[in-house]
PDB file of C-alpha atoms and ligand atoms in Angstrom:
ATOM      1  CA  MET A1147       8.946 -12.930  17.217  1.00 90.00           C
ATOM      2  CA  ARG A1148       7.638 -12.834  13.737  1.00 98.00           C
ATOM      3  CA  VAL A1149       5.991  -9.333  12.889  1.00 98.00           C
ATOM      4  CA  VAL A1150       3.506  -8.598   9.916  1.00 98.00           C
ATOM      5  CA  VAL A1151       3.009  -4.869   9.344  1.00 98.00           C
ATOM      6  CA  LEU A1152       0.164  -3.467   7.073  1.00 98.00           C
ATOM      7  CA  THR A1153       0.277   0.025   5.781  1.00 98.00           C
ATOM      8  CA  GLY A1154      -2.140   2.242   4.140  1.00 97.00           C
ATOM      9  CA  ALA A1155      -2.450   5.975   2.797  1.00 95.00           C
ATOM     10  CA  GLY A1156      -2.273   7.316   6.441  1.00 97.00           C
ATOM     11  CA  ILE A1157       1.502   6.403   6.662  1.00 98.00           C
ATOM     12  CA  SER A1158       2.410   8.604   3.829  1.00 97.00           C
ATOM     13  CA  ALA A1159      -0.098  11.680   4.701  1.00 96.00           C
ATOM     14  CA  GLU A1160       2.632  13.583   6.819  1.00 97.00           C
ATOM     15  CA  SER A1161       4.847  13.220   3.723  1.00 97.00           C
ATOM     16  CA  GLY A1162       2.441  15.129   1.804  1.00 94.00           C
ATOM     17  CA  VAL A1163       0.457  12.231  -0.251  1.00 94.00           C
ATOM     18  CA  PRO A1164      -2.879  12.688  -0.275  1.00 89.00           C
ATOM     19  CA  THR A1165      -4.998   9.681   1.200  1.00 86.00           C
ATOM     20  CA  PHE A1166      -8.200   8.590  -0.411  1.00 80.00           C
ATOM     21  CA  ARG A1167     -11.046   9.145   1.945  1.00 72.00           C
ATOM     22  CA  ASP A1168      -9.760  12.259   3.952  1.00 66.00           C
ATOM     23  CA  ALA A1169     -11.181  15.567   3.465  1.00 56.00           C
ATOM     24  CA  ASP A1170      -8.739  16.504   0.350  1.00 59.00           C
ATOM     25  CA  GLY A1171      -8.513  12.809  -0.308  1.00 64.00           C
ATOM     26  CA  LEU A1172      -7.836  11.522  -4.132  1.00 66.00           C
ATOM     27  CA  TRP A1173     -11.363  10.238  -3.950  1.00 60.00           C
ATOM     28  CA  GLU A1174     -12.568  13.973  -3.718  1.00 57.00           C
ATOM     29  CA  GLY A1175     -11.454  14.786  -7.273  1.00 69.00           C
ATOM     30  CA  HIS A1176     -12.194  11.460  -8.761  1.00 71.00           C
ATOM     31  CA  ARG A1177     -14.841   8.702  -8.768  1.00 75.00           C
ATOM     32  CA  VAL A1178     -13.119   5.535  -7.775  1.00 73.00           C
ATOM     33  CA  GLU A1179     -15.080   3.932 -10.746  1.00 70.00           C
ATOM     34  CA  ASP A1180     -13.867   6.551 -13.100  1.00 78.00           C
ATOM     35  CA  VAL A1181      -9.987   5.996 -12.595  1.00 87.00           C
ATOM     36  CA  ALA A1182      -9.294   2.854 -10.529  1.00 91.00           C
ATOM     37  CA  THR A1183     -10.979   0.029 -12.367  1.00 94.00           C
ATOM     38  CA  PRO A1184     -10.223  -1.925 -15.565  1.00 95.00           C
ATOM     39  CA  GLU A1185     -13.586  -0.802 -17.199  1.00 95.00           C
ATOM     40  CA  ALA A1186     -12.558   2.813 -16.630  1.00 94.00           C
ATOM     41  CA  TYR A1187      -9.075   2.318 -18.303  1.00 96.00           C
ATOM     42  CA  ASP A1188     -10.755   0.612 -21.435  1.00 95.00           C
ATOM     43  CA  ALA A1189     -13.730   3.481 -21.325  1.00 92.00           C
ATOM     44  CA  GLN A1190     -11.120   6.524 -21.064  1.00 91.00           C
ATOM     45  CA  PRO A1191      -7.575   5.671 -20.763  1.00 94.00           C
ATOM     46  CA  PHE A1192      -6.280   9.209 -20.911  1.00 93.00           C
ATOM     47  CA  VAL A1193      -8.406  10.331 -17.873  1.00 91.00           C
ATOM     48  CA  VAL A1194      -6.908   7.262 -16.160  1.00 93.00           C
ATOM     49  CA  HIS A1195      -3.230   7.839 -17.355  1.00 94.00           C
ATOM     50  CA  ARG A1196      -3.451  11.620 -16.332  1.00 92.00           C
ATOM     51  CA  PHE A1197      -4.546  10.325 -12.859  1.00 91.00           C
ATOM     52  CA  TYR A1198      -1.455   8.169 -12.440  1.00 95.00           C
ATOM     53  CA  ASP A1199       1.021  10.321 -14.230  1.00 95.00           C
ATOM     54  CA  ALA A1200       0.172  13.297 -11.928  1.00 92.00           C
ATOM     55  CA  ARG A1201       0.766  10.822  -8.681  1.00 93.00           C
ATOM     56  CA  ARG A1202       3.938   9.617 -10.456  1.00 96.00           C
ATOM     57  CA  ALA A1203       5.145  12.937 -10.937  1.00 96.00           C
ATOM     58  CA  ALA A1204       4.331  14.118  -7.447  1.00 95.00           C
ATOM     59  CA  LEU A1205       6.641  11.354  -6.305  1.00 97.00           C
ATOM     60  CA  SER A1206       9.473  13.431  -6.797  1.00 96.00           C
ATOM     61  CA  GLY A1207       8.261  15.948  -4.308  1.00 97.00           C
ATOM     62  CA  VAL A1208       7.781  14.136  -1.329  1.00 98.00           C
ATOM     63  CA  SER A1209      10.026  12.257   1.130  1.00 98.00           C
ATOM     64  CA  PRO A1210       9.910   9.433   3.679  1.00 98.00           C
ATOM     65  CA  ASN A1211       8.541  10.613   7.078  1.00 98.00           C
ATOM     66  CA  PRO A1212       9.518   9.246  10.769  1.00 98.00           C
ATOM     67  CA  ALA A1213       7.088   6.360  10.420  1.00 98.00           C
ATOM     68  CA  HIS A1214       8.558   5.184   7.360  1.00 98.00           C
ATOM     69  CA  HIS A1215      12.374   5.497   8.882  1.00 98.00           C
ATOM     70  CA  ALA A1216      11.008   3.647  12.033  1.00 98.00           C
ATOM     71  CA  LEU A1217      10.006   0.664  10.167  1.00 98.00           C
ATOM     72  CA  ALA A1218      13.358   0.670   8.218  1.00 98.00           C
ATOM     73  CA  ARG A1219      14.929   0.816  11.480  1.00 98.00           C
ATOM     74  CA  LEU A1220      12.718  -2.207  12.625  1.00 98.00           C
ATOM     75  CA  GLU A1221      13.816  -4.271   9.824  1.00 98.00           C
ATOM     76  CA  GLU A1222      17.583  -3.773  10.653  1.00 98.00           C
ATOM     77  CA  GLU A1223      16.892  -5.499  13.863  1.00 97.00           C
ATOM     78  CA  LEU A1224      14.262  -8.202  13.063  1.00 97.00           C
ATOM     79  CA  GLY A1225      15.626  -9.014   9.582  1.00 98.00           C
ATOM     80  CA  ASP A1226      13.415 -11.898   7.931  1.00 97.00           C
ATOM     81  CA  ASP A1227      11.166 -11.903  11.052  1.00 98.00           C
ATOM     82  CA  LEU A1228       9.714  -8.459   9.585  1.00 98.00           C
ATOM     83  CA  LEU A1229       7.453  -8.039   6.598  1.00 98.00           C
ATOM     84  CA  VAL A1230       5.828  -5.249   5.553  1.00 98.00           C
ATOM     85  CA  VAL A1231       2.749  -5.340   3.061  1.00 98.00           C
ATOM     86  CA  THR A1232       1.613  -2.060   1.800  1.00 98.00           C
ATOM     87  CA  GLN A1233      -1.562  -0.973   0.157  1.00 98.00           C
ATOM     88  CA  ASN A1234       0.555   1.980  -1.209  1.00 98.00           C
ATOM     89  CA  ILE A1235       1.702   2.430  -4.818  1.00 97.00           C
ATOM     90  CA  ASP A1236       4.212   5.158  -3.738  1.00 98.00           C
ATOM     91  CA  ASP A1237       8.088   4.006  -3.107  1.00 98.00           C
ATOM     92  CA  LEU A1238       8.261   5.699   0.405  1.00 98.00           C
ATOM     93  CA  HIS A1239       9.064   2.523   2.322  1.00 98.00           C
ATOM     94  CA  GLU A1240      12.011   1.847  -0.161  1.00 98.00           C
ATOM     95  CA  ARG A1241      13.378   5.200  -0.028  1.00 98.00           C
ATOM     96  CA  ALA A1242      13.404   4.947   3.971  1.00 98.00           C
ATOM     97  CA  GLY A1243      15.670   1.891   3.425  1.00 98.00           C
ATOM     98  CA  SER A1244      12.936  -0.892   3.812  1.00 98.00           C
ATOM     99  CA  GLN A1245      13.509  -3.994   1.629  1.00 98.00           C
ATOM    100  CA  ARG A1246      11.195  -6.450   2.870  1.00 98.00           C
ATOM    101  CA  VAL A1247       7.872  -4.684   1.490  1.00 98.00           C
ATOM    102  CA  LEU A1248       5.292  -6.318  -0.583  1.00 98.00           C
ATOM    103  CA  HIS A1249       3.175  -3.993  -2.686  1.00 98.00           C
ATOM    104  CA  MET A1250       0.009  -5.842  -2.700  1.00 98.00           C
ATOM    105  CA  HIS A1251      -1.891  -3.094  -4.967  1.00 98.00           C
ATOM    106  CA  GLY A1252       1.380  -2.303  -7.264  1.00 98.00           C
ATOM    107  CA  GLU A1253       3.522   0.573  -7.723  1.00 98.00           C
ATOM    108  CA  LEU A1254       3.584   3.814  -9.445  1.00 98.00           C
ATOM    109  CA  LEU A1255       7.101   3.649 -10.691  1.00 98.00           C
ATOM    110  CA  SER A1256       6.530   0.413 -12.665  1.00 98.00           C
ATOM    111  CA  ALA A1257       4.604  -0.208 -15.769  1.00 98.00           C
ATOM    112  CA  VAL A1258       3.079  -3.311 -17.508  1.00 98.00           C
ATOM    113  CA  CYS A1259       2.551  -4.013 -21.048  1.00 98.00           C
ATOM    114  CA  ARG A1260      -0.861  -5.562 -22.082  1.00 97.00           C
ATOM    115  CA  ALA A1261       0.737  -7.030 -25.016  1.00 97.00           C
ATOM    116  CA  CYS A1262       3.547  -9.066 -23.629  1.00 97.00           C
ATOM    117  CA  ARG A1263       2.732  -8.931 -19.913  1.00 97.00           C
ATOM    118  CA  GLY A1264       6.426  -7.547 -19.281  1.00 97.00           C
ATOM    119  CA  ARG A1265       6.954  -5.191 -16.416  1.00 97.00           C
ATOM    120  CA  SER A1266       9.068  -2.324 -16.468  1.00 97.00           C
ATOM    121  CA  ARG A1267      10.443   0.484 -13.817  1.00 97.00           C
ATOM    122  CA  TRP A1268       8.772   3.526 -15.230  1.00 98.00           C
ATOM    123  CA  GLU A1269       9.383   6.990 -13.999  1.00 97.00           C
ATOM    124  CA  GLN A1270       7.810   9.164 -16.975  1.00 97.00           C
ATOM    125  CA  ASP A1271       4.185   9.823 -17.946  1.00 97.00           C
ATOM    126  CA  LEU A1272       2.330   6.991 -19.977  1.00 97.00           C
ATOM    127  CA  SER A1273      -0.414   9.380 -21.297  1.00 96.00           C
ATOM    128  CA  ASP A1274       1.834   9.903 -24.419  1.00 96.00           C
ATOM    129  CA  LEU A1275       1.601   5.899 -25.136  1.00 97.00           C
ATOM    130  CA  PRO A1276       5.163   5.303 -25.302  1.00 98.00           C
ATOM    131  CA  PRO A1277       6.376   1.916 -26.717  1.00 98.00           C
ATOM    132  CA  CYS A1278       6.890  -1.008 -24.274  1.00 98.00           C
ATOM    133  CA  PRO A1279      10.631  -1.433 -23.746  1.00 97.00           C
ATOM    134  CA  ARG A1280      10.543  -5.241 -24.309  1.00 97.00           C
ATOM    135  CA  CYS A1281       8.150  -5.801 -27.281  1.00 97.00           C
ATOM    136  CA  GLY A1282       7.765  -2.201 -28.896  1.00 97.00           C
ATOM    137  CA  VAL A1283       3.931  -2.256 -28.567  1.00 98.00           C
ATOM    138  CA  PRO A1284       2.601   1.009 -27.277  1.00 97.00           C
ATOM    139  CA  ASP A1285       0.420  -0.775 -24.796  1.00 97.00           C
ATOM    140  CA  LEU A1286       1.609   0.103 -21.413  1.00 98.00           C
ATOM    141  CA  ARG A1287      -1.034   0.615 -18.400  1.00 98.00           C
ATOM    142  CA  PRO A1288       0.163   1.593 -14.626  1.00 98.00           C
ATOM    143  CA  ASP A1289       1.189  -1.388 -12.847  1.00 98.00           C
ATOM    144  CA  VAL A1290      -1.172  -0.979 -10.012  1.00 98.00           C
ATOM    145  CA  VAL A1291      -4.223  -3.270  -8.996  1.00 97.00           C
ATOM    146  CA  TRP A1292      -7.608  -1.823  -9.806  1.00 96.00           C
ATOM    147  CA  PHE A1293     -11.018  -2.646  -8.100  1.00 94.00           C
ATOM    148  CA  GLY A1294     -12.106  -5.913  -9.305  1.00 94.00           C
ATOM    149  CA  GLU A1295      -8.604  -7.101 -10.008  1.00 97.00           C
ATOM    150  CA  ILE A1296      -6.614  -9.658  -7.784  1.00 97.00           C
ATOM    151  CA  PRO A1297      -3.964  -8.155  -5.596  1.00 98.00           C
ATOM    152  CA  TYR A1298      -0.384  -9.131  -5.985  1.00 98.00           C
ATOM    153  CA  GLU A1299       1.549 -11.601  -3.654  1.00 98.00           C
ATOM    154  CA  MET A1300      -1.470 -12.920  -2.042  1.00 98.00           C
ATOM    155  CA  ASP A1301       0.049 -16.218  -1.457  1.00 98.00           C
ATOM    156  CA  ARG A1302       3.142 -14.933   0.362  1.00 98.00           C
ATOM    157  CA  ILE A1303       0.829 -12.671   2.311  1.00 98.00           C
ATOM    158  CA  TYR A1304      -1.353 -15.181   3.686  1.00 98.00           C
ATOM    159  CA  LEU A1305       1.577 -17.500   4.611  1.00 98.00           C
ATOM    160  CA  ALA A1306       3.207 -14.553   6.524  1.00 98.00           C
ATOM    161  CA  LEU A1307      -0.070 -14.104   8.180  1.00 98.00           C
ATOM    162  CA  GLU A1308      -0.350 -17.671   9.341  1.00 98.00           C
ATOM    163  CA  SER A1309       3.043 -17.578  10.957  1.00 98.00           C
ATOM    164  CA  ALA A1310       2.806 -14.008  12.572  1.00 98.00           C
ATOM    165  CA  ASP A1311       3.210 -13.480  16.420  1.00 98.00           C
ATOM    166  CA  LEU A1312       2.290  -9.940  15.969  1.00 98.00           C
ATOM    167  CA  PHE A1313       0.019  -8.011  12.979  1.00 98.00           C
ATOM    168  CA  VAL A1314       0.318  -4.365  13.208  1.00 98.00           C
ATOM    169  CA  SER A1315      -1.970  -1.970  10.986  1.00 98.00           C
ATOM    170  CA  ILE A1316      -0.768   1.435  10.417  1.00 98.00           C
ATOM    171  CA  GLY A1317      -2.752   4.241   8.500  1.00 98.00           C
ATOM    172  CA  THR A1318      -5.433   2.370   7.058  1.00 97.00           C
ATOM    173  CA  SER A1319      -9.166   3.164   7.247  1.00 95.00           C
ATOM    174  CA  GLY A1320      -9.868  -0.645   6.583  1.00 96.00           C
ATOM    175  CA  ALA A1321     -12.423  -0.002   4.033  1.00 93.00           C
ATOM    176  CA  VAL A1322     -10.908  -2.073   1.135  1.00 95.00           C
ATOM    177  CA  TYR A1323     -10.599  -5.949   0.893  1.00 96.00           C
ATOM    178  CA  PRO A1324      -8.750  -8.031   1.255  1.00 98.00           C
ATOM    179  CA  ALA A1325      -6.494  -6.076   3.054  1.00 98.00           C
ATOM    180  CA  ALA A1326      -9.212  -5.018   5.635  1.00 98.00           C
ATOM    181  CA  GLY A1327      -9.793  -8.954   6.463  1.00 98.00           C
ATOM    182  CA  PHE A1328      -5.647  -9.560   7.447  1.00 98.00           C
ATOM    183  CA  VAL A1329      -6.526  -8.601  11.082  1.00 98.00           C
ATOM    184  CA  GLN A1330      -9.201 -11.432  11.341  1.00 98.00           C
ATOM    185  CA  GLN A1331      -6.889 -13.946   9.565  1.00 98.00           C
ATOM    186  CA  ALA A1332      -3.798 -13.147  11.932  1.00 98.00           C
ATOM    187  CA  ALA A1333      -5.973 -13.182  14.817  1.00 98.00           C
ATOM    188  CA  THR A1334      -7.230 -16.658  13.716  1.00 98.00           C
ATOM    189  CA  TYR A1335      -3.712 -18.061  13.540  1.00 98.00           C
ATOM    190  CA  GLY A1336      -3.229 -16.769  17.169  1.00 98.00           C
ATOM    191  CA  ALA A1337      -1.391 -13.328  16.560  1.00 98.00           C
ATOM    192  CA  ARG A1338      -1.625 -10.411  18.518  1.00 98.00           C
ATOM    193  CA  THR A1339      -3.166  -7.503  16.768  1.00 98.00           C
ATOM    194  CA  LEU A1340      -2.395  -3.630  17.142  1.00 98.00           C
ATOM    195  CA  GLU A1341      -4.051  -0.696  15.186  1.00 98.00           C
ATOM    196  CA  LEU A1342      -2.078   2.589  14.835  1.00 98.00           C
ATOM    197  CA  ASN A1343      -4.399   5.177  13.040  1.00 98.00           C
ATOM    198  CA  LEU A1344      -5.386   8.632  13.320  1.00 97.00           C
ATOM    199  CA  GLN A1345      -9.019   7.606  14.201  1.00 96.00           C
ATOM    200  CA  ALA A1346     -10.993   4.296  14.260  1.00 97.00           C
ATOM    201  CA  SER A1347     -10.790   2.229  11.265  1.00 97.00           C
ATOM    202  CA  GLU A1348     -13.778   0.281  10.117  1.00 97.00           C
ATOM    203  CA  VAL A1349     -12.371  -2.849  11.576  1.00 98.00           C
ATOM    204  CA  THR A1350     -10.993  -1.085  14.719  1.00 98.00           C
ATOM    205  CA  THR A1351     -13.122  -3.763  16.921  1.00 98.00           C
ATOM    206  CA  LEU A1352     -11.244  -6.738  15.753  1.00 98.00           C
ATOM    207  CA  PHE A1353      -7.809  -5.446  16.970  1.00 98.00           C
ATOM    208  CA  ASP A1354      -6.651  -6.387  20.714  1.00 98.00           C
ATOM    209  CA  GLU A1355      -4.982  -3.088  21.156  1.00 98.00           C
ATOM    210  CA  THR A1356      -5.691   0.364  19.249  1.00 98.00           C
ATOM    211  CA  ARG A1357      -3.586   3.713  19.544  1.00 98.00           C
ATOM    212  CA  HIS A1358      -4.913   6.873  17.881  1.00 98.00           C
ATOM    213  CA  GLY A1359      -2.785   9.626  16.592  1.00 98.00           C
ATOM    214  CA  ARG A1360      -0.441  10.479  13.863  1.00 98.00           C
ATOM    215  CA  ALA A1361       1.815   7.508  12.478  1.00 98.00           C
ATOM    216  CA  GLY A1362       4.988  10.040  12.635  1.00 98.00           C
ATOM    217  CA  GLU A1363       4.787   9.876  16.363  1.00 98.00           C
ATOM    218  CA  LEU A1364       2.923   6.385  17.087  1.00 98.00           C
ATOM    219  CA  VAL A1365       5.278   4.198  14.777  1.00 98.00           C
ATOM    220  CA  PRO A1366       8.657   5.518  16.219  1.00 98.00           C
ATOM    221  CA  ALA A1367       7.391   5.104  19.822  1.00 98.00           C
ATOM    222  CA  TRP A1368       5.911   1.419  19.159  1.00 98.00           C
ATOM    223  CA  VAL A1369       9.067   0.392  17.346  1.00 98.00           C
ATOM    224  CA  ASP A1370      11.262   1.885  20.277  1.00 98.00           C
ATOM    225  CA  GLU A1371       8.991   0.082  22.597  1.00 97.00           C
ATOM    226  CA  LEU A1372       9.431  -3.412  21.146  1.00 97.00           C
ATOM    227  CA  LEU A1373      12.935  -3.376  20.755  1.00 95.00           C
ATOM    228  CA  VAL A1374      13.289  -2.489  24.204  1.00 92.00           C
ATOM    229  CA  ARG A1375      11.183  -5.442  25.199  1.00 81.00           C
ATOM    230  CA  ARG A1376      12.841  -7.954  22.573  1.00 77.00           C
TER     231      ARG A1376
HETATM  232  C1  BV8 B 183     -10.343  -8.308  -4.754  1.00 92.92           C
HETATM  233  C2  BV8 B 183      -4.249   0.819  -5.964  1.00 92.92           C
HETATM  234  C3  BV8 B 183     -10.746 -10.638  -5.304  1.00 92.92           C
HETATM  235  C4  BV8 B 183      -4.902   1.877  -7.081  1.00 92.92           C
HETATM  236  C5  BV8 B 183      -6.372   0.158  -4.725  1.00 92.92           C
HETATM  237  C6  BV8 B 183     -15.517  -7.814   0.504  1.00 92.92           C
HETATM  238  C7  BV8 B 183     -16.575  -6.882   0.866  1.00 92.92           C
HETATM  239  C8  BV8 B 183     -16.911  -6.082   0.038  1.00 92.92           C
HETATM  240  C9  BV8 B 183     -16.185  -5.648  -1.141  1.00 92.92           C
HETATM  241  C10 BV8 B 183     -15.138  -6.616  -1.603  1.00 92.92           C
HETATM  242  C11 BV8 B 183     -14.807  -7.757  -0.941  1.00 92.92           C
HETATM  243  N1  BV8 B 183     -13.915  -8.145  -1.560  1.00 92.92           N
HETATM  244  C12 BV8 B 183     -13.501  -7.551  -2.560  1.00 92.92           C
HETATM  245  C13 BV8 B 183     -14.432  -6.568  -2.752  1.00 92.92           C
HETATM  246  C14 BV8 B 183     -14.331  -5.263  -3.628  1.00 92.92           C
HETATM  247  C15 BV8 B 183     -13.178  -4.302  -3.693  1.00 92.92           C
HETATM  248  C16 BV8 B 183     -13.439  -3.448  -2.218  1.00 92.92           C
HETATM  249  O1  BV8 B 183     -12.842  -3.707  -1.128  1.00 92.92           O
HETATM  250  N2  BV8 B 183     -14.406  -2.635  -2.487  1.00 92.92           N
HETATM  251  C17 BV8 B 183     -14.617  -1.681  -1.266  1.00 92.92           C
HETATM  252  C18 BV8 B 183     -14.837  -0.382  -1.631  1.00 92.92           C
HETATM  253  C19 BV8 B 183     -15.487  -2.163  -0.500  1.00 92.92           C
HETATM  254  N3  BV8 B 183     -11.806  -5.025  -3.602  1.00 92.92           N
HETATM  255  C20 BV8 B 183     -11.257  -5.329  -4.770  1.00 92.92           C
HETATM  256  O2  BV8 B 183     -11.815  -5.363  -5.765  1.00 92.92           O
HETATM  257  C21 BV8 B 183      -9.793  -5.924  -4.689  1.00 92.92           C
HETATM  258  N4  BV8 B 183      -9.849  -7.221  -5.256  1.00 92.92           N
HETATM  259  O3  BV8 B 183     -10.932  -8.323  -3.673  1.00 92.92           O
HETATM  260  O4  BV8 B 183      -9.918  -9.415  -5.722  1.00 92.92           O
HETATM  261  C22 BV8 B 183      -9.804 -11.183  -4.469  1.00 92.92           C
HETATM  262  C23 BV8 B 183     -10.033 -11.266  -3.158  1.00 92.92           C
HETATM  263  C24 BV8 B 183      -9.092 -12.208  -2.062  1.00 92.92           C
HETATM  264  C25 BV8 B 183      -7.899 -12.641  -2.414  1.00 92.92           C
HETATM  265  C26 BV8 B 183      -7.902 -12.404  -3.971  1.00 92.92           C
HETATM  266  C27 BV8 B 183      -8.604 -11.981  -4.705  1.00 92.92           C
HETATM  267  C28 BV8 B 183      -8.797  -4.981  -5.077  1.00 92.92           C
HETATM  268  C29 BV8 B 183      -8.747  -3.767  -4.276  1.00 92.92           C
HETATM  269  C30 BV8 B 183      -7.594  -2.873  -4.713  1.00 92.92           C
HETATM  270  C31 BV8 B 183      -7.823  -1.431  -5.379  1.00 92.92           C
HETATM  271  N5  BV8 B 183      -6.737  -0.766  -5.525  1.00 92.92           N
HETATM  272  N6  BV8 B 183      -5.281   0.974  -4.983  1.00 92.92           N
HETATM  273  C32 BV8 B 183      -4.561   3.423  -6.414  1.00 92.92           C
HETATM  274  O5  BV8 B 183      -3.891   3.546  -5.456  1.00 92.92           O
HETATM  275  O6  BV8 B 183      -4.992   3.945  -7.075  1.00 92.92           O
HETATM  276  S1  BV8 B 183      -7.276   0.447  -3.152  1.00 92.92           S
HETATM  277  C33 BV8 B 183      -6.965   1.796  -2.500  1.00 92.92           C
HETATM  278  O7  BV8 B 183      -7.697   2.403  -1.766  1.00 92.92           O
HETATM  279  C34 BV8 B 183      -5.630   1.901  -1.506  1.00 92.92           C
HETATM  280  O8  BV8 B 183      -4.576   1.033  -2.242  1.00 92.92           O
HETATM  281  C35 BV8 B 183      -6.118   1.360  -0.672  1.00 92.92           C
HETATM  282  O9  BV8 B 183      -6.203  -0.165  -0.210  1.00 92.92           O
HETATM  283  C36 BV8 B 183      -7.538   1.835  -0.385  1.00 92.92           C
HETATM  284  C37 BV8 B 183      -7.449   3.304   0.419  1.00 92.92           C
HETATM  285  O10 BV8 B 183      -7.668   2.803   1.727  1.00 92.92           O
HETATM  286  P1  BV8 B 183      -6.437   3.380   2.889  1.00 92.92           P
HETATM  287  O11 BV8 B 183      -4.980   3.229   2.351  1.00 92.92           O
HETATM  288  O12 BV8 B 183      -6.717   2.994   3.993  1.00 92.92           O
HETATM  289  O13 BV8 B 183      -6.630   4.880   2.609  1.00 92.92           O
HETATM  290  P2  BV8 B 183      -7.933   5.867   3.232  1.00 92.92           P
HETATM  291  O14 BV8 B 183      -7.812   7.304   2.841  1.00 92.92           O
HETATM  292  O15 BV8 B 183      -8.910   5.202   2.872  1.00 92.92           O
HETATM  293  O16 BV8 B 183      -7.711   6.115   4.462  1.00 92.92           O
HETATM  294  C38 BV8 B 183      -6.612   6.528   5.493  1.00 92.92           C
HETATM  295  C39 BV8 B 183      -6.737   6.242   6.971  1.00 92.92           C
HETATM  296  O17 BV8 B 183      -5.443   6.725   7.390  1.00 92.92           O
HETATM  297  C40 BV8 B 183      -7.760   6.916   7.538  1.00 92.92           C
HETATM  298  O18 BV8 B 183      -8.433   5.810   8.558  1.00 92.92           O
HETATM  299  C41 BV8 B 183      -7.052   8.027   8.419  1.00 92.92           C
HETATM  300  O19 BV8 B 183      -7.685   8.071   9.470  1.00 92.92           O
HETATM  301  C42 BV8 B 183      -5.689   7.602   8.643  1.00 92.92           C
HETATM  302  N7  BV8 B 183      -4.674   8.553   8.639  1.00 92.92           N
HETATM  303  C43 BV8 B 183      -4.638   9.905   7.764  1.00 92.92           C
HETATM  304  N8  BV8 B 183      -3.554  10.631   8.260  1.00 92.92           N
HETATM  305  C44 BV8 B 183      -2.881   9.696   9.080  1.00 92.92           C
HETATM  306  C45 BV8 B 183      -3.525   8.463   9.388  1.00 92.92           C
HETATM  307  N9  BV8 B 183      -3.203   7.696  10.303  1.00 92.92           N
HETATM  308  C46 BV8 B 183      -2.004   8.050  11.114  1.00 92.92           C
HETATM  309  N10 BV8 B 183      -1.297   9.086  10.587  1.00 92.92           N
HETATM  310  C47 BV8 B 183      -1.627  10.078   9.888  1.00 92.92           C
HETATM  311  N11 BV8 B 183      -0.851  11.182   9.760  1.00 92.92           N
END
């Protein structure tokens, strides 16, 4: 059984990573267009750097939760038959042991150089404009996909959706495309679709089944059920 899992900010909420749209979400303190667009970066790079430097620094204070660990356990059982596609830029899936993870919106612990296009693992701040480790030019930007930019790995994602038997969406509001359109693609190719979320998402009616609750409880229970049935 080939399974594709899409995750959003809701899977990291119980780890203490703020979501975007919830009450105290990231978008409360910042207007999306002020910090997550290439135009904002050109207009005010330090505001954008500070926004991502703060989120990068906060990573050392959080840990994976039972939902992340359950998906890592599922990967041990399913191997190549499982693919996790995440909209999250944190590294909690990997720290829980998941290896088959595609970060379609990029990663906080990576920087990309606008001069040489080289990518470098990055754990420190970028607001002090450090030189690129490859070409030496001080023109590194956060390696994240901003609004108006093309998400990463779209070919691999569409291929996986085409051959999926089961598509599961965890902790996402379904407000951002193309991720919010994956359920329709998967269903078109015959996959069964399941939503695990605290509340109904904007695309909840497109799913065959929905379970509402906290990912830390819903995901381990779903993984146990799937492995028993297998
Ligand atoms: C693109 C990185 C072309 C940076 C992010 C079609 C229609 C309308 C608009 C568009 C469209 N197509 C494109 C657009 C424009 C735009 C878009 O979608 N705009 C929206 C606002 C309407 N999309 C783009 O610009 C994208 N690019 O389309 O390029 C293209 C298209 C196809 C193929 C090739 C090219 C690029 C978008 C990427 C932007 N970057 N992140 C950063 O992180 O700072 S998006 C960012 O916001 C996240 O990555 C994520 O994707 C999104 C936030 O959503 P969620 O993760 O779902 O978080 P949210 O807070 O909203 O919801 C949390 C959910 O969890 C809630 O439902 C809550 O109930 C639940 N929850 C909370 N706690 C728990 C829980 N669930 C379970 N347990 C809990 N404990």
